[in-house]
Amino acid sequence: MSTREQEARRLDATDPLPTLREEFLIPSAPGGDHEECAYFAGNSLGLQPRATAARVAEELQDWAEYGVEGHTDARRPWVSYHELLREPAARLVGALPHEVVAMNTLTVNLHLMMASFYRPSGARTRIVIEDTAFPSDSYAVASQAVHHGLDPAAAVVRLRPRDGEENLRTEDVVAFLEREGDTVALLMLGGVNYLTGQLMDMETLTKAGRAAGAVVGWDLAHAAGNVPLRLHDWDVDFAAWCTYKYLNSGPGAVAGCFVHERHVGNPDIPRLSGWWGTDPAVRFRMDPEISHPASADAWALSNPPILSLAPVLVSLEIFDRVGMEALRAKSLRLTGYLADRFAEIGTIEVLTPPDPAARGTQLSVRVADARTTVTRLAREHGVIADAREPDVIRFAPVPLYCTFHDCHRAAEALAAVTA
């Protein structure tokens, strides 16, 4: 065992937060000398908790035993099942319980939020996103502009980093809002950029956006379960996130949504409505007119998919038990160690900000050929990472199941395949 490997093992043995790796199903290594892979793709799809299968099986058993009566008689009654997620989800994103709801998927929720909060009028018509926004966000905002009869080429502003830089500077976004904010109807950035791993200064940018008179929403796909959030205190108007990345709830899992309490009781805000957005106290009266509750539930549409909510509940229980602050602290240690090791590899360029406070649990590196490199990492070394063609590889040392030894393996493998 090399000195480097011994050091990684020592760091794992002495870390203040021991790994919860045994609580997750780790895929076998597709190549290399290790039985299990070193998994760094949790920012794309998180690993399955061991408790998930049993929890889903319980819902299947209740369905078999009770049929339709499971809505009221199941061990976790289905009619109110989504309410079980409310408080742990609120703790996860720094919200009040009535400000969050588990529903739909991420882009559906973003559309529902924009249907309410993107209200172009007069000169204030523009939507501001980052140039490297995830494509789904680009498609969503462009289609919202078209929906309002606007030209997306004019209505959508894509903020770019300075020449020669990879990440947006907070002061540049603030300066833009101070200069052109009276034309901005909606500021909607990613809390953690999917491509570079940059953690945005959400508090400062929310304040700047609202000072400019814009609505401020956040796509938290790569932030929820990755970094501590304070959505209520930051005065965010709305936010949405998926749960299949850092929240380990399975492919296509039910997403989450936040609406600030300033809005939840406002009857003047337009909403696209459905049955589950009715106050549960009167839902089964089957009235033709909707009665919205004073909560984020007012934006829900259909009755929740129980088999898909069960894994989300399992995940939230893990996060409640461990705590985001402890996970963030370990994330900083793991990502810092991996960054130091990557800095020694002369054949790559790290795109993620070097400041630990300006990044989440992700390091993005530029290589000559991302797809070929990722394939070799897996087949020759059992290291699973994520390629973004043509030349970016993303590594996410997720603190719930990644170890310093995994990071050691990743650094050694990347150095070998890019030599």
Coordinates of C-alpha atoms in Angstrom, one line a residue, residues 97-278:
P97 CA -43.3 23.7 6.7
H98 CA -46.2 25.3 4.9
E99 CA -43.8 26.7 2.3
V100 CA -42.8 23.4 0.8
V101 CA -44.6 20.6 -1.1
A102 CA -43.4 17.4 -2.7
M103 CA -44.9 17.0 -6.1
N104 CA -44.3 16.4 -9.8
T105 CA -40.8 16.6 -11.3
L106 CA -38.4 19.6 -11.4
T107 CA -39.2 21.2 -14.8
V108 CA -42.9 20.7 -14.3
N109 CA -42.6 22.6 -11.0
L110 CA -40.6 25.3 -12.6
H111 CA -43.3 25.8 -15.2
L112 CA -46.0 25.9 -12.4
M113 CA -43.9 28.5 -10.6
M114 CA -43.4 30.6 -13.7
A115 CA -47.1 30.4 -14.5
S116 CA -47.7 32.2 -11.2
F117 CA -44.6 34.4 -10.9
Y118 CA -43.5 35.2 -14.4
R119 CA -45.9 38.0 -15.3
P120 CA -44.3 40.2 -18.0
S121 CA -45.7 43.7 -18.2
G122 CA -44.6 46.9 -19.9
A123 CA -40.8 47.1 -20.1
R124 CA -40.4 44.4 -17.4
T125 CA -40.4 41.3 -19.6
R126 CA -37.0 39.6 -19.3
I127 CA -36.0 36.3 -17.7
V128 CA -32.4 36.1 -16.5
I129 CA -30.6 32.8 -16.4
E130 CA -26.9 31.8 -16.5
D131 CA -25.5 30.9 -19.9
T132 CA -24.5 27.4 -18.7
A133 CA -28.0 26.7 -17.2
F134 CA -29.1 23.1 -17.6
P135 CA -30.8 22.7 -21.0
S136 CA -34.2 21.9 -19.5
D137 CA -34.2 25.4 -17.8
S138 CA -33.2 27.0 -21.1
Y139 CA -36.1 25.2 -22.8
A140 CA -38.5 26.1 -20.0
V141 CA -37.8 29.8 -19.9
A142 CA -37.9 30.1 -23.7
S143 CA -41.2 28.4 -23.9
Q144 CA -42.6 30.6 -21.2
A145 CA -41.6 33.7 -23.2
V146 CA -43.3 32.3 -26.2
H147 CA -46.4 31.5 -24.1
H148 CA -46.6 35.2 -23.3
G149 CA -46.2 36.2 -27.0
L150 CA -42.6 37.3 -26.6
D151 CA -39.5 36.5 -28.7
P152 CA -37.3 34.4 -26.4
A153 CA -34.2 35.8 -28.2
A154 CA -35.1 39.1 -26.7
A155 CA -36.9 38.0 -23.5
V156 CA -34.3 35.6 -22.2
V157 CA -31.0 37.0 -20.9
R158 CA -28.1 34.5 -20.6
L159 CA -25.4 35.9 -18.2
R160 CA -21.9 34.9 -19.2
P161 CA -18.7 34.8 -17.2
R162 CA -16.0 37.3 -18.0
D163 CA -13.7 36.4 -20.9
G164 CA -11.3 33.7 -20.0
E165 CA -13.2 32.7 -16.8
E166 CA -15.5 29.8 -16.2
N167 CA -17.8 31.1 -13.5
L168 CA -20.1 34.1 -12.9
R169 CA -18.9 36.7 -10.5
T170 CA -21.5 37.7 -7.9
E171 CA -20.6 41.4 -8.4
D172 CA -21.2 41.2 -12.1
V173 CA -24.7 39.8 -11.6
V174 CA -25.5 42.5 -9.1
A175 CA -24.1 45.2 -11.4
F176 CA -26.3 43.9 -14.2
L177 CA -29.4 44.0 -12.0
E178 CA -28.5 47.5 -10.8
R179 CA -28.1 48.6 -14.4
E180 CA -30.9 46.8 -16.2
G181 CA -33.1 45.5 -13.4
D182 CA -36.1 47.5 -14.4
T183 CA -36.4 45.3 -17.5
V184 CA -36.2 42.0 -15.5
A185 CA -39.4 40.2 -14.6
L186 CA -37.7 37.0 -13.3
L187 CA -34.2 36.1 -12.1
M188 CA -33.9 32.3 -12.1
L189 CA -30.4 30.9 -11.7
G190 CA -29.1 27.5 -10.6
G191 CA -28.1 27.4 -6.9
V192 CA -25.2 25.2 -7.8
N193 CA -24.3 25.3 -11.5
Y194 CA -24.6 21.8 -13.0
L195 CA -21.6 22.1 -15.3
T196 CA -18.9 23.8 -13.1
G197 CA -20.2 23.1 -9.6
Q198 CA -20.1 26.8 -8.7
L199 CA -22.2 27.6 -5.6
M200 CA -23.9 30.9 -6.2
D201 CA -24.3 33.5 -3.5
M202 CA -28.0 33.0 -3.2
E203 CA -28.6 35.4 -0.4
T204 CA -26.8 38.3 -2.1
L205 CA -28.3 37.6 -5.5
T206 CA -31.8 37.2 -4.1
K207 CA -31.5 40.5 -2.3
A208 CA -30.2 42.2 -5.5
G209 CA -33.0 40.7 -7.6
R210 CA -35.7 41.7 -5.3
A211 CA -34.2 45.2 -4.9
A212 CA -34.4 45.6 -8.7
G213 CA -38.1 44.7 -8.6
A214 CA -37.8 41.2 -10.1
V215 CA -39.2 38.0 -8.8
V216 CA -36.4 35.6 -7.7
G217 CA -36.6 31.9 -8.2
W218 CA -33.9 29.2 -7.8
D219 CA -33.3 25.9 -9.5
L220 CA -31.9 23.8 -6.7
A221 CA -31.4 20.6 -8.6
H222 CA -27.7 20.5 -7.6
A223 CA -28.1 22.4 -4.3
A224 CA -30.7 20.5 -2.4
G225 CA -29.0 17.9 -0.2
N226 CA -25.6 19.3 -1.3
V227 CA -25.3 22.6 0.6
P228 CA -27.2 24.2 3.5
L229 CA -30.1 26.4 2.3
R230 CA -32.0 29.2 4.0
L231 CA -34.8 29.9 1.5
H232 CA -37.2 31.5 3.9
D233 CA -34.6 33.8 5.5
W234 CA -33.1 34.8 2.2
D235 CA -36.6 35.9 1.1
V236 CA -36.6 33.8 -2.0
D237 CA -39.9 34.0 -4.0
F238 CA -39.9 30.4 -5.2
A239 CA -37.6 27.4 -5.7
A240 CA -37.7 23.9 -7.1
W241 CA -35.5 20.9 -6.9
C242 CA -35.2 17.3 -7.9
T243 CA -34.6 14.4 -5.4
Y244 CA -32.7 11.8 -7.5
K245 CA -29.3 13.4 -7.3
Y246 CA -27.9 14.2 -3.8
L247 CA -31.2 13.2 -2.3
N248 CA -30.8 9.5 -3.5
S249 CA -34.5 9.0 -4.2
G250 CA -34.3 7.1 -7.5
P251 CA -34.5 7.9 -11.2
G252 CA -37.2 10.4 -12.0
A253 CA -38.2 10.7 -8.3
V254 CA -40.8 13.1 -7.1
A255 CA -39.5 16.7 -6.8
G256 CA -39.9 19.4 -4.3
C257 CA -41.1 23.0 -4.4
F258 CA -40.9 26.1 -2.2
V259 CA -43.1 29.1 -2.2
H260 CA -42.4 31.9 0.3
E261 CA -45.1 32.5 2.9
R262 CA -45.5 36.0 1.5
H263 CA -47.3 34.3 -1.5
V264 CA -49.0 31.2 -0.2
G265 CA -52.0 33.0 1.2
N266 CA -52.3 35.6 -1.5
P267 CA -55.5 34.9 -3.5
D268 CA -54.5 37.3 -6.3
I269 CA -51.6 35.2 -7.5
P270 CA -52.7 33.1 -10.5
R271 CA -52.2 29.4 -10.3
L272 CA -52.7 26.4 -12.6
S273 CA -54.8 24.3 -10.4
G274 CA -55.7 20.7 -9.8
W275 CA -57.6 18.5 -7.3
W276 CA -54.7 18.1 -4.8
G277 CA -54.4 21.9 -4.7
T278 CA -57.7 22.0 -2.8

